[in-house]
Amino acid sequence: MSLFVIADLHLSFGVSKPMDIFKGWKDYTERLKYNWQLLVSKDDTVVIPGDVSWGMDLDEAYEDMKFIDSLNGRKIILKGNHDYWWSTVGKTERYFKEHGITSVFLLNNDCYAYEGIVICGTRGWISENGEPADAKVLAREAGRLEMSLKAGEKLGGELVAFIHYPPVYREEQNLPIIEVLKRYNVKRCYYAHLHGMSIRGAVNGMYGGIEYRLVSADALKFDPLKIEESN
C-alpha cells in the first residue's frame, strides 16, 4: 500500500467552468485519470488538499465526486478556497452515502491513520496585507490545524500536514500556521493553491526545519505524487 497526494483538481463535470483555457491544462481530466489509474492501486490512499470541484453545492459537485470515487484507492479530501460545495461533515457524508460515493472521505478538524503516519490538515489562509478580517480567519484555521494535530497525537505515529494555502511562499511566512506545525513537531507539509507563474515562487524542500512540497495538480503535471510506501 502507498500514500499519494495531489491537489487542485478543479473538476467541473457538473458545471461550465473549463480549466483547459489555461496553459498546461488541456485534456487534464483524461491525463489525470490515466496517470492516477497507472500509479494508484485499489489499496492505496490519496490525499487531495483542496479545490476539488467548481460545483457551488453538493448536487453540482456530484459528477466530480463520482469521478473521484471511480478512481483507484481511498481518497481523503480537505477544503480549498474554491470548494463552495463543501457543507457540514454530517450533511456531506449523508449525501455521499445516499449517492453511492464510498471511497471519498473528508478531513475536517480530525485525522486519518496510514501505516505509521497520521494524515492531518486544514484549508489554511493568507494575510498578505495584515487585514483584521484575514487575521481572524487565519487564527481560526490555525486552531483547526491544531485540533487535527492534537487528534493525531492520540493515534501515534508521524504527524504529516496537508494544507491548501502555502505556509511559506518565497520569503513570506504564514506564522500562525507555522507556529502550530513546529509546536507539534511536524516535519513534512504538503500544500497547494499555486498555479501558473506563481509555481516559480513555491518552496520545495527544507525551510525552518520543515520539508515543504507544492502538490497542485499542474505543478505535478497531473501525476499523483507518492510520498510513502509501506513494507
mmCIF file with all atom_site columns, C-alpha atoms in Angstrom:
data_model
loop_
_atom_site.group_PDB
_atom_site.id
_atom_site.type_symbol
_atom_site.label_atom_id
_atom_site.label_alt_id
_atom_site.label_comp_id
_atom_site.label_asym_id
_atom_site.label_entity_id
_atom_site.label_seq_id
_atom_site.pdbx_PDB_ins_code
_atom_site.Cartn_x
_atom_site.Cartn_y
_atom_site.Cartn_z
_atom_site.occupancy
_atom_site.B_iso_or_equiv
_atom_site.pdbx_formal_charge
_atom_site.auth_seq_id
_atom_site.auth_comp_id
_atom_site.auth_asym_id
_atom_site.auth_atom_id
_atom_site.pdbx_PDB_model_num
ATOM 1   C CA . MET A 1 1   ? 0.000   0.000  0.000   1.00 0.00 ? 1   MET A CA 1
ATOM 2   C CA . SER A 1 2   ? 1.185   3.505  -0.839  1.00 0.00 ? 2   SER A CA 1
ATOM 3   C CA . LEU A 1 3   ? 0.235   7.040  0.126   1.00 0.00 ? 3   LEU A CA 1
ATOM 4   C CA . PHE A 1 4   ? -0.137  9.661  -2.613  1.00 0.00 ? 4   PHE A CA 1
ATOM 5   C CA . VAL A 1 5   ? -1.056  13.335 -2.741  1.00 0.00 ? 5   VAL A CA 1
ATOM 6   C CA . ILE A 1 6   ? -2.342  15.686 -5.441  1.00 0.00 ? 6   ILE A CA 1
ATOM 7   C CA . ALA A 1 7   ? -4.395  18.869 -5.040  1.00 0.00 ? 7   ALA A CA 1
ATOM 8   C CA . ASP A 1 8   ? -6.316  21.444 -7.074  1.00 0.00 ? 8   ASP A CA 1
ATOM 9   C CA . LEU A 1 9   ? -8.153  19.064 -9.382  1.00 0.00 ? 9   LEU A CA 1
ATOM 10  C CA . HIS A 1 10  ? -10.633 21.856 -10.208 1.00 0.00 ? 10  HIS A CA 1
ATOM 11  C CA . LEU A 1 11  ? -13.135 19.410 -11.671 1.00 0.00 ? 11  LEU A CA 1
ATOM 12  C CA . SER A 1 12  ? -16.204 20.770 -13.435 1.00 0.00 ? 12  SER A CA 1
ATOM 13  C CA . PHE A 1 13  ? -18.188 17.850 -14.839 1.00 0.00 ? 13  PHE A CA 1
ATOM 14  C CA . GLY A 1 14  ? -21.398 19.309 -13.393 1.00 0.00 ? 14  GLY A CA 1
ATOM 15  C CA . VAL A 1 15  ? -20.853 22.990 -14.216 1.00 0.00 ? 15  VAL A CA 1
ATOM 16  C CA . SER A 1 16  ? -19.433 25.060 -17.053 1.00 0.00 ? 16  SER A CA 1
ATOM 17  C CA . LYS A 1 17  ? -16.017 26.009 -15.732 1.00 0.00 ? 17  LYS A CA 1
ATOM 18  C CA . PRO A 1 18  ? -13.433 24.707 -18.230 1.00 0.00 ? 18  PRO A CA 1
ATOM 19  C CA . MET A 1 19  ? -9.855  24.699 -16.999 1.00 0.00 ? 19  MET A CA 1
ATOM 20  C CA . ASP A 1 20  ? -8.329  23.822 -20.352 1.00 0.00 ? 20  ASP A CA 1
ATOM 21  C CA . ILE A 1 21  ? -8.423  27.508 -21.288 1.00 0.00 ? 21  ILE A CA 1
ATOM 22  C CA . PHE A 1 22  ? -5.326  27.815 -19.106 1.00 0.00 ? 22  PHE A CA 1
ATOM 23  C CA . LYS A 1 23  ? -1.877  26.908 -20.321 1.00 0.00 ? 23  LYS A CA 1
ATOM 24  C CA . GLY A 1 24  ? -0.919  23.341 -19.461 1.00 0.00 ? 24  GLY A CA 1
ATOM 25  C CA . TRP A 1 25  ? -4.474  22.215 -18.612 1.00 0.00 ? 25  TRP A CA 1
ATOM 26  C CA . LYS A 1 26  ? -5.508  20.793 -21.990 1.00 0.00 ? 26  LYS A CA 1
ATOM 27  C CA . ASP A 1 27  ? -7.224  17.392 -21.610 1.00 0.00 ? 27  ASP A CA 1
ATOM 28  C CA . TYR A 1 28  ? -6.282  17.448 -17.934 1.00 0.00 ? 28  TYR A CA 1
ATOM 29  C CA . THR A 1 29  ? -9.044  15.147 -16.703 1.00 0.00 ? 29  THR A CA 1
ATOM 30  C CA . GLU A 1 30  ? -8.030  12.441 -19.178 1.00 0.00 ? 30  GLU A CA 1
ATOM 31  C CA . ARG A 1 31  ? -4.367  12.879 -18.235 1.00 0.00 ? 31  ARG A CA 1
ATOM 32  C CA . LEU A 1 32  ? -5.205  12.834 -14.535 1.00 0.00 ? 32  LEU A CA 1
ATOM 33  C CA . LYS A 1 33  ? -7.272  9.657  -14.837 1.00 0.00 ? 33  LYS A CA 1
ATOM 34  C CA . TYR A 1 34  ? -4.632  7.881  -16.907 1.00 0.00 ? 34  TYR A CA 1
ATOM 35  C CA . ASN A 1 35  ? -1.792  8.759  -14.519 1.00 0.00 ? 35  ASN A CA 1
ATOM 36  C CA . TRP A 1 36  ? -3.882  8.014  -11.433 1.00 0.00 ? 36  TRP A CA 1
ATOM 37  C CA . GLN A 1 37  ? -5.006  4.579  -12.571 1.00 0.00 ? 37  GLN A CA 1
ATOM 38  C CA . LEU A 1 38  ? -1.479  3.731  -13.689 1.00 0.00 ? 38  LEU A CA 1
ATOM 39  C CA . LEU A 1 39  ? 0.133   4.630  -10.354 1.00 0.00 ? 39  LEU A CA 1
ATOM 40  C CA . VAL A 1 40  ? -2.520  4.165  -7.673  1.00 0.00 ? 40  VAL A CA 1
ATOM 41  C CA . SER A 1 41  ? -3.848  0.748  -6.697  1.00 0.00 ? 41  SER A CA 1
ATOM 42  C CA . LYS A 1 42  ? -7.170  -0.038 -5.053  1.00 0.00 ? 42  LYS A CA 1
ATOM 43  C CA . ASP A 1 43  ? -5.419  -0.495 -1.695  1.00 0.00 ? 43  ASP A CA 1
ATOM 44  C CA . ASP A 1 44  ? -3.623  2.875  -1.793  1.00 0.00 ? 44  ASP A CA 1
ATOM 45  C CA . THR A 1 45  ? -4.629  6.198  -0.219  1.00 0.00 ? 45  THR A CA 1
ATOM 46  C CA . VAL A 1 46  ? -4.631  9.583  -1.981  1.00 0.00 ? 46  VAL A CA 1
ATOM 47  C CA . VAL A 1 47  ? -4.880  12.888 -0.110  1.00 0.00 ? 47  VAL A CA 1
ATOM 48  C CA . ILE A 1 48  ? -6.410  15.793 -2.067  1.00 0.00 ? 48  ILE A CA 1
ATOM 49  C CA . PRO A 1 49  ? -5.664  19.087 -0.245  1.00 0.00 ? 49  PRO A CA 1
ATOM 50  C CA . GLY A 1 50  ? -8.446  21.260 -1.592  1.00 0.00 ? 50  GLY A CA 1
ATOM 51  C CA . ASP A 1 51  ? -10.008 22.851 -4.677  1.00 0.00 ? 51  ASP A CA 1
ATOM 52  C CA . VAL A 1 52  ? -11.596 19.596 -5.712  1.00 0.00 ? 52  VAL A CA 1
ATOM 53  C CA . SER A 1 53  ? -14.710 20.828 -7.533  1.00 0.00 ? 53  SER A CA 1
ATOM 54  C CA . TRP A 1 54  ? -16.101 24.029 -9.049  1.00 0.00 ? 54  TRP A CA 1
ATOM 55  C CA . GLY A 1 55  ? -19.627 22.996 -8.023  1.00 0.00 ? 55  GLY A CA 1
ATOM 56  C CA . MET A 1 56  ? -21.456 25.519 -5.870  1.00 0.00 ? 56  MET A CA 1
ATOM 57  C CA . ASP A 1 57  ? -23.347 22.868 -3.912  1.00 0.00 ? 57  ASP A CA 1
ATOM 58  C CA . LEU A 1 58  ? -23.311 19.097 -3.459  1.00 0.00 ? 58  LEU A CA 1
ATOM 59  C CA . ASP A 1 59  ? -25.601 18.464 -6.415  1.00 0.00 ? 59  ASP A CA 1
ATOM 60  C CA . GLU A 1 60  ? -23.362 20.492 -8.739  1.00 0.00 ? 60  GLU A CA 1
ATOM 61  C CA . ALA A 1 61  ? -20.309 18.686 -7.323  1.00 0.00 ? 61  ALA A CA 1
ATOM 62  C CA . TYR A 1 62  ? -21.882 15.238 -7.674  1.00 0.00 ? 62  TYR A CA 1
ATOM 63  C CA . GLU A 1 63  ? -20.383 14.347 -11.062 1.00 0.00 ? 63  GLU A CA 1
ATOM 64  C CA . ASP A 1 64  ? -16.955 15.421 -9.813  1.00 0.00 ? 64  ASP A CA 1
ATOM 65  C CA . MET A 1 65  ? -17.275 13.284 -6.679  1.00 0.00 ? 65  MET A CA 1
ATOM 66  C CA . LYS A 1 66  ? -18.489 10.402 -8.807  1.00 0.00 ? 66  LYS A CA 1
ATOM 67  C CA . PHE A 1 67  ? -15.402 10.774 -11.000 1.00 0.00 ? 67  PHE A CA 1
ATOM 68  C CA . ILE A 1 68  ? -13.092 10.786 -7.962  1.00 0.00 ? 68  ILE A CA 1
ATOM 69  C CA . ASP A 1 69  ? -14.934 7.831  -6.469  1.00 0.00 ? 69  ASP A CA 1
ATOM 70  C CA . SER A 1 70  ? -14.366 5.861  -9.693  1.00 0.00 ? 70  SER A CA 1
ATOM 71  C CA . LEU A 1 71  ? -10.589 6.237  -9.376  1.00 0.00 ? 71  LEU A CA 1
ATOM 72  C CA . ASN A 1 72  ? -8.457  3.703  -7.532  1.00 0.00 ? 72  ASN A CA 1
ATOM 73  C CA . GLY A 1 73  ? -7.804  3.944  -3.806  1.00 0.00 ? 73  GLY A CA 1
ATOM 74  C CA . ARG A 1 74  ? -9.205  5.633  -0.734  1.00 0.00 ? 74  ARG A CA 1
ATOM 75  C CA . LYS A 1 75  ? -9.473  9.392  -1.252  1.00 0.00 ? 75  LYS A CA 1
ATOM 76  C CA . ILE A 1 76  ? -9.170  11.857 1.638   1.00 0.00 ? 76  ILE A CA 1
ATOM 77  C CA . ILE A 1 77  ? -10.127 15.408 0.717   1.00 0.00 ? 77  ILE A CA 1
ATOM 78  C CA . LEU A 1 78  ? -9.923  18.700 2.574   1.00 0.00 ? 78  LEU A CA 1
ATOM 79  C CA . LYS A 1 79  ? -11.360 22.092 1.787   1.00 0.00 ? 79  LYS A CA 1
ATOM 80  C CA . GLY A 1 80  ? -9.784  24.631 -0.561  1.00 0.00 ? 80  GLY A CA 1
ATOM 81  C CA . ASN A 1 81  ? -10.714 28.243 -1.183  1.00 0.00 ? 81  ASN A CA 1
ATOM 82  C CA . HIS A 1 82  ? -12.843 27.325 -4.230  1.00 0.00 ? 82  HIS A CA 1
ATOM 83  C CA . ASP A 1 83  ? -14.717 24.414 -2.661  1.00 0.00 ? 83  ASP A CA 1
ATOM 84  C CA . TYR A 1 84  ? -18.034 26.255 -2.294  1.00 0.00 ? 84  TYR A CA 1
ATOM 85  C CA . TRP A 1 85  ? -19.873 22.943 -2.458  1.00 0.00 ? 85  TRP A CA 1
ATOM 86  C CA . TRP A 1 86  ? -18.406 21.999 0.934   1.00 0.00 ? 86  TRP A CA 1
ATOM 87  C CA . SER A 1 87  ? -21.169 21.637 3.510   1.00 0.00 ? 87  SER A CA 1
ATOM 88  C CA . THR A 1 88  ? -21.186 20.270 7.054   1.00 0.00 ? 88  THR A CA 1
ATOM 89  C CA . VAL A 1 89  ? -19.472 16.938 7.536   1.00 0.00 ? 89  VAL A CA 1
ATOM 90  C CA . GLY A 1 90  ? -22.706 15.251 8.537   1.00 0.00 ? 90  GLY A CA 1
ATOM 91  C CA . LYS A 1 91  ? -24.654 16.531 5.539   1.00 0.00 ? 91  LYS A CA 1
ATOM 92  C CA . THR A 1 92  ? -21.862 15.687 3.107   1.00 0.00 ? 92  THR A CA 1
ATOM 93  C CA . GLU A 1 93  ? -21.360 12.185 4.479   1.00 0.00 ? 93  GLU A CA 1
ATOM 94  C CA . ARG A 1 94  ? -25.110 11.538 4.239   1.00 0.00 ? 94  ARG A CA 1
ATOM 95  C CA . TYR A 1 95  ? -25.086 12.795 0.654   1.00 0.00 ? 95  TYR A CA 1
ATOM 96  C CA . PHE A 1 96  ? -22.179 10.530 -0.236  1.00 0.00 ? 96  PHE A CA 1
ATOM 97  C CA . LYS A 1 97  ? -23.920 7.536  1.313   1.00 0.00 ? 97  LYS A CA 1
ATOM 98  C CA . GLU A 1 98  ? -27.229 8.260  -0.425  1.00 0.00 ? 98  GLU A CA 1
ATOM 99  C CA . HIS A 1 99  ? -25.491 8.646  -3.789  1.00 0.00 ? 99  HIS A CA 1
ATOM 100 C CA . GLY A 1 100 ? -23.182 5.633  -3.570  1.00 0.00 ? 100 GLY A CA 1
ATOM 101 C CA . ILE A 1 101 ? -19.915 7.514  -3.137  1.00 0.00 ? 101 ILE A CA 1
ATOM 102 C CA . THR A 1 102 ? -17.992 5.058  -0.979  1.00 0.00 ? 102 THR A CA 1
ATOM 103 C CA . SER A 1 103 ? -14.266 5.816  -1.299  1.00 0.00 ? 103 SER A CA 1
ATOM 104 C CA . VAL A 1 104 ? -14.198 9.577  -0.623  1.00 0.00 ? 104 VAL A CA 1
ATOM 105 C CA . PHE A 1 105 ? -13.698 10.859 2.931   1.00 0.00 ? 105 PHE A CA 1
ATOM 106 C CA . LEU A 1 106 ? -13.491 14.339 4.463   1.00 0.00 ? 106 LEU A CA 1
ATOM 107 C CA . LEU A 1 107 ? -10.584 15.667 6.524   1.00 0.00 ? 107 LEU A CA 1
ATOM 108 C CA . ASN A 1 108 ? -12.113 18.304 8.785   1.00 0.00 ? 108 ASN A CA 1
ATOM 109 C CA . ASN A 1 109 ? -10.779 19.002 12.303  1.00 0.00 ? 109 ASN A CA 1
ATOM 110 C CA . ASP A 1 110 ? -9.750  15.354 12.574  1.00 0.00 ? 110 ASP A CA 1
ATOM 111 C CA . CYS A 1 111 ? -7.175  12.941 11.147  1.00 0.00 ? 111 CYS A CA 1
ATOM 112 C CA . TYR A 1 112 ? -6.653  9.606  9.417   1.00 0.00 ? 112 TYR A CA 1
ATOM 113 C CA . ALA A 1 113 ? -4.129  6.852  10.041  1.00 0.00 ? 113 ALA A CA 1
ATOM 114 C CA . TYR A 1 114 ? -1.940  5.325  7.374   1.00 0.00 ? 114 TYR A CA 1
ATOM 115 C CA . GLU A 1 115 ? 0.754   2.741  8.214   1.00 0.00 ? 115 GLU A CA 1
ATOM 116 C CA . GLY A 1 116 ? 2.515   4.683  10.994  1.00 0.00 ? 116 GLY A CA 1
ATOM 117 C CA . ILE A 1 117 ? 1.634   8.086  9.503   1.00 0.00 ? 117 ILE A CA 1
ATOM 118 C CA . VAL A 1 118 ? -1.163  10.338 10.694  1.00 0.00 ? 118 VAL A CA 1
ATOM 119 C CA . ILE A 1 119 ? -2.770  12.459 7.983   1.00 0.00 ? 119 ILE A CA 1
ATOM 120 C CA . CYS A 1 120 ? -3.675  15.868 9.414   1.00 0.00 ? 120 CYS A CA 1
ATOM 121 C CA . GLY A 1 121 ? -4.576  19.202 7.902   1.00 0.00 ? 121 GLY A CA 1
ATOM 122 C CA . THR A 1 122 ? -6.802  22.184 7.209   1.00 0.00 ? 122 THR A CA 1
ATOM 123 C CA . ARG A 1 123 ? -7.504  24.734 4.483   1.00 0.00 ? 123 ARG A CA 1
ATOM 124 C CA . GLY A 1 124 ? -5.263  27.438 5.918   1.00 0.00 ? 124 GLY A CA 1
ATOM 125 C CA . TRP A 1 125 ? -5.384  31.096 4.876   1.00 0.00 ? 125 TRP A CA 1
ATOM 126 C CA . ILE A 1 126 ? -3.135  34.005 3.990   1.00 0.00 ? 126 ILE A CA 1
ATOM 127 C CA . SER A 1 127 ? -2.917  37.574 5.262   1.00 0.00 ? 127 SER A CA 1
ATOM 128 C CA . GLU A 1 128 ? -0.994  39.494 2.635   1.00 0.00 ? 128 GLU A CA 1
ATOM 129 C CA . ASN A 1 129 ? -1.847  42.991 3.833   1.00 0.00 ? 129 ASN A CA 1
ATOM 130 C CA . GLY A 1 130 ? -2.445  42.357 7.520   1.00 0.00 ? 130 GLY A CA 1
ATOM 131 C CA . GLU A 1 131 ? -6.196  42.933 7.249   1.00 0.00 ? 131 GLU A CA 1
ATOM 132 C CA . PRO A 1 132 ? -8.048  42.257 10.551  1.00 0.00 ? 132 PRO A CA 1
ATOM 133 C CA . ALA A 1 133 ? -10.590 40.051 8.759   1.00 0.00 ? 133 ALA A CA 1
ATOM 134 C CA . ASP A 1 134 ? -7.793  37.911 7.293   1.00 0.00 ? 134 ASP A CA 1
ATOM 135 C CA . ALA A 1 135 ? -6.080  37.667 10.671  1.00 0.00 ? 135 ALA A CA 1
ATOM 136 C CA . LYS A 1 136 ? -9.318  36.387 12.204  1.00 0.00 ? 136 LYS A CA 1
ATOM 137 C CA . VAL A 1 137 ? -9.756  33.670 9.572   1.00 0.00 ? 137 VAL A CA 1
ATOM 138 C CA . LEU A 1 138 ? -6.083  32.743 9.822   1.00 0.00 ? 138 LEU A CA 1
ATOM 139 C CA . ALA A 1 139 ? -6.333  32.344 13.595  1.00 0.00 ? 139 ALA A CA 1
ATOM 140 C CA . ARG A 1 140 ? -9.365  30.121 13.132  1.00 0.00 ? 140 ARG A CA 1
ATOM 141 C CA . GLU A 1 141 ? -7.536  27.973 10.588  1.00 0.00 ? 141 GLU A CA 1
ATOM 142 C CA . ALA A 1 142 ? -4.512  27.674 12.886  1.00 0.00 ? 142 ALA A CA 1
ATOM 143 C CA . GLY A 1 143 ? -6.915  26.447 15.546  1.00 0.00 ? 143 GLY A CA 1
ATOM 144 C CA . ARG A 1 144 ? -8.383  23.880 13.186  1.00 0.00 ? 144 ARG A CA 1
ATOM 145 C CA . LEU A 1 145 ? -4.918  22.655 12.275  1.00 0.00 ? 145 LEU A CA 1
ATOM 146 C CA . GLU A 1 146 ? -4.095  22.286 15.955  1.00 0.00 ? 146 GLU A CA 1
ATOM 147 C CA . MET A 1 147 ? -7.324  20.364 16.509  1.00 0.00 ? 147 MET A CA 1
ATOM 148 C CA . SER A 1 148 ? -6.345  17.971 13.733  1.00 0.00 ? 148 SER A CA 1
ATOM 149 C CA . LEU A 1 149 ? -2.800  17.518 15.008  1.00 0.00 ? 149 LEU A CA 1
ATOM 150 C CA . LYS A 1 150 ? -3.971  17.062 18.578  1.00 0.00 ? 150 LYS A CA 1
ATOM 151 C CA . ALA A 1 151 ? -6.282  14.278 17.412  1.00 0.00 ? 151 ALA A CA 1
ATOM 152 C CA . GLY A 1 152 ? -3.353  12.813 15.513  1.00 0.00 ? 152 GLY A CA 1
ATOM 153 C CA . GLU A 1 153 ? -1.168  12.705 18.598  1.00 0.00 ? 153 GLU A CA 1
ATOM 154 C CA . LYS A 1 154 ? -3.633  10.313 20.201  1.00 0.00 ? 154 LYS A CA 1
ATOM 155 C CA . LEU A 1 155 ? -3.206  7.863  17.322  1.00 0.00 ? 155 LEU A CA 1
ATOM 156 C CA . GLY A 1 156 ? 0.572   7.891  17.477  1.00 0.00 ? 156 GLY A CA 1
ATOM 157 C CA . GLY A 1 157 ? 2.947   7.940  14.537  1.00 0.00 ? 157 GLY A CA 1
ATOM 158 C CA . GLU A 1 158 ? 4.444   10.667 12.374  1.00 0.00 ? 158 GLU A CA 1
ATOM 159 C CA . LEU A 1 159 ? 2.181   13.704 12.034  1.00 0.00 ? 159 LEU A CA 1
ATOM 160 C CA . VAL A 1 160 ? 2.140   14.812 8.386   1.00 0.00 ? 160 VAL A CA 1
ATOM 161 C CA . ALA A 1 161 ? 0.347   18.039 7.472   1.00 0.00 ? 161 ALA A CA 1
ATOM 162 C CA . PHE A 1 162 ? -1.695  18.757 4.343   1.00 0.00 ? 162 PHE A CA 1
ATOM 163 C CA . ILE A 1 163 ? -2.730  22.397 3.901   1.00 0.00 ? 163 ILE A CA 1
ATOM 164 C CA . HIS A 1 164 ? -4.360  24.075 0.934   1.00 0.00 ? 164 HIS A CA 1
ATOM 165 C CA . TYR A 1 165 ? -2.773  27.517 1.276   1.00 0.00 ? 165 TYR A CA 1
ATOM 166 C CA . PRO A 1 166 ? 1.054   27.648 1.291   1.00 0.00 ? 166 PRO A CA 1
ATOM 167 C CA . PRO A 1 167 ? 2.514   28.210 4.768   1.00 0.00 ? 167 PRO A CA 1
ATOM 168 C CA . VAL A 1 168 ? 5.561   29.715 3.054   1.00 0.00 ? 168 VAL A CA 1
ATOM 169 C CA . TYR A 1 169 ? 5.926   31.465 -0.308  1.00 0.00 ? 169 TYR A CA 1
ATOM 170 C CA . ARG A 1 170 ? 9.218   32.898 -1.486  1.00 0.00 ? 170 ARG A CA 1
ATOM 171 C CA . GLU A 1 171 ? 10.410  34.618 1.710   1.00 0.00 ? 171 GLU A CA 1
ATOM 172 C CA . GLU A 1 172 ? 6.925   35.147 3.144   1.00 0.00 ? 172 GLU A CA 1
ATOM 173 C CA . GLN A 1 173 ? 5.906   33.085 6.165   1.00 0.00 ? 173 GLN A CA 1
ATOM 174 C CA . ASN A 1 174 ? 2.415   32.307 7.410   1.00 0.00 ? 174 ASN A CA 1
ATOM 175 C CA . LEU A 1 175 ? 3.474   32.456 11.046  1.00 0.00 ? 175 LEU A CA 1
ATOM 176 C CA . PRO A 1 176 ? 0.285   31.307 12.862  1.00 0.00 ? 176 PRO A CA 1
ATOM 177 C CA . ILE A 1 177 ? 0.223   28.110 10.770  1.00 0.00 ? 177 ILE A CA 1
ATOM 178 C CA . ILE A 1 178 ? 3.976   27.532 11.013  1.00 0.00 ? 178 ILE A CA 1
ATOM 179 C CA . GLU A 1 179 ? 3.919   28.001 14.780  1.00 0.00 ? 179 GLU A CA 1
ATOM 180 C CA . VAL A 1 180 ? 1.376   25.189 15.101  1.00 0.00 ? 180 VAL A CA 1
ATOM 181 C CA . LEU A 1 181 ? 3.363   22.926 12.781  1.00 0.00 ? 181 LEU A CA 1
ATOM 182 C CA . LYS A 1 182 ? 6.506   23.420 14.841  1.00 0.00 ? 182 LYS A CA 1
ATOM 183 C CA . ARG A 1 183 ? 4.755   23.020 18.167  1.00 0.00 ? 183 ARG A CA 1
ATOM 184 C CA . TYR A 1 184 ? 3.547   19.585 17.097  1.00 0.00 ? 184 TYR A CA 1
ATOM 185 C CA . ASN A 1 185 ? 6.933   18.668 15.621  1.00 0.00 ? 185 ASN A CA 1
ATOM 186 C CA . VAL A 1 186 ? 5.626   18.295 12.076  1.00 0.00 ? 186 VAL A CA 1
ATOM 187 C CA . LYS A 1 187 ? 8.499   17.554 9.717   1.00 0.00 ? 187 LYS A CA 1
ATOM 188 C CA . ARG A 1 188 ? 6.587   17.242 6.420   1.00 0.00 ? 188 ARG A CA 1
ATOM 189 C CA . CYS A 1 189 ? 3.976   19.598 4.987   1.00 0.00 ? 189 CYS A CA 1
ATOM 190 C CA . TYR A 1 190 ? 2.290   19.303 1.588   1.00 0.00 ? 190 TYR A CA 1
ATOM 191 C CA . TYR A 1 191 ? 0.461   22.357 0.273   1.00 0.00 ? 191 TYR A CA 1
ATOM 192 C CA . ALA A 1 192 ? -1.399  23.540 -2.825  1.00 0.00 ? 192 ALA A CA 1
ATOM 193 C CA . HIS A 1 193 ? -3.126  26.631 -4.295  1.00 0.00 ? 193 HIS A CA 1
ATOM 194 C CA . LEU A 1 194 ? -0.289  27.857 -6.537  1.00 0.00 ? 194 LEU A CA 1
ATOM 195 C CA . HIS A 1 195 ? -0.685  27.731 -10.309 1.00 0.00 ? 195 HIS A CA 1
ATOM 196 C CA . GLY A 1 196 ? 0.973   29.027 -13.446 1.00 0.00 ? 196 GLY A CA 1
ATOM 197 C CA . MET A 1 197 ? 3.693   31.593 -12.903 1.00 0.00 ? 197 MET A CA 1
ATOM 198 C CA . SER A 1 198 ? 3.229   31.531 -9.112  1.00 0.00 ? 198 SER A CA 1
ATOM 199 C CA . ILE A 1 199 ? 4.644   27.984 -9.064  1.00 0.00 ? 199 ILE A CA 1
ATOM 200 C CA . ARG A 1 200 ? 8.073   29.556 -9.570  1.00 0.00 ? 200 ARG A CA 1
ATOM 201 C CA . GLY A 1 201 ? 7.942   31.074 -6.099  1.00 0.00 ? 201 GLY A CA 1
ATOM 202 C CA . ALA A 1 202 ? 6.987   27.814 -4.396  1.00 0.00 ? 202 ALA A CA 1
ATOM 203 C CA . VAL A 1 203 ? 9.144   26.459 -1.593  1.00 0.00 ? 203 VAL A CA 1
ATOM 204 C CA . ASN A 1 204 ? 10.078  22.838 -2.233  1.00 0.00 ? 204 ASN A CA 1
ATOM 205 C CA . GLY A 1 205 ? 12.477  21.472 0.348   1.00 0.00 ? 205 GLY A CA 1
ATOM 206 C CA . MET A 1 206 ? 13.598  22.234 3.884   1.00 0.00 ? 206 MET A CA 1
ATOM 207 C CA . TYR A 1 207 ? 12.599  25.598 5.328   1.00 0.00 ? 207 TYR A CA 1
ATOM 208 C CA . GLY A 1 208 ? 12.872  26.314 9.042   1.00 0.00 ? 208 GLY A CA 1
ATOM 209 C CA . GLY A 1 209 ? 13.184  22.643 9.928   1.00 0.00 ? 209 GLY A CA 1
ATOM 210 C CA . ILE A 1 210 ? 10.120  21.540 7.937   1.00 0.00 ? 210 ILE A CA 1
ATOM 211 C CA . GLU A 1 211 ? 10.129  19.923 4.495   1.00 0.00 ? 211 GLU A CA 1
ATOM 212 C CA . TYR A 1 212 ? 7.576   21.605 2.237   1.00 0.00 ? 212 TYR A CA 1
ATOM 213 C CA . ARG A 1 213 ? 6.285   20.394 -1.133  1.00 0.00 ? 213 ARG A CA 1
ATOM 214 C CA . LEU A 1 214 ? 3.868   22.014 -3.564  1.00 0.00 ? 214 LEU A CA 1
ATOM 215 C CA . VAL A 1 215 ? 1.354   19.447 -4.845  1.00 0.00 ? 215 VAL A CA 1
ATOM 216 C CA . SER A 1 216 ? -1.085  21.421 -7.016  1.00 0.00 ? 216 SER A CA 1
ATOM 217 C CA . ALA A 1 217 ? -2.140  19.306 -9.990  1.00 0.00 ? 217 ALA A CA 1
ATOM 218 C CA . ASP A 1 218 ? -0.488  21.417 -12.675 1.00 0.00 ? 218 ASP A CA 1
ATOM 219 C CA . ALA A 1 219 ? 2.733   21.648 -10.665 1.00 0.00 ? 219 ALA A CA 1
ATOM 220 C CA . LEU A 1 220 ? 2.765   17.828 -10.602 1.00 0.00 ? 220 LEU A CA 1
ATOM 221 C CA . LYS A 1 221 ? 1.817   17.566 -14.300 1.00 0.00 ? 221 LYS A CA 1
ATOM 222 C CA . PHE A 1 222 ? -1.388  15.805 -13.146 1.00 0.00 ? 222 PHE A CA 1
ATOM 223 C CA . ASP A 1 223 ? 0.686   12.946 -11.789 1.00 0.00 ? 223 ASP A CA 1
ATOM 224 C CA . PRO A 1 224 ? -0.170  11.881 -8.188  1.00 0.00 ? 224 PRO A CA 1
ATOM 225 C CA . LEU A 1 225 ? 2.941   12.110 -6.010  1.00 0.00 ? 225 LEU A CA 1
ATOM 226 C CA . LYS A 1 226 ? 3.864   9.035  -3.967  1.00 0.00 ? 226 LYS A CA 1
ATOM 227 C CA . ILE A 1 227 ? 5.044   10.171 -0.528  1.00 0.00 ? 227 ILE A CA 1
ATOM 228 C CA . GLU A 1 228 ? 5.087   6.917  1.406   1.00 0.00 ? 228 GLU A CA 1
ATOM 229 C CA . GLU A 1 229 ? 5.132   3.206  0.735   1.00 0.00 ? 229 GLU A CA 1
ATOM 230 C CA . SER A 1 230 ? 4.531   0.547  3.374   1.00 0.00 ? 230 SER A CA 1
ATOM 231 C CA . ASN A 1 231 ? 6.742   -2.507 3.608   1.00 0.00 ? 231 ASN A CA 1
#
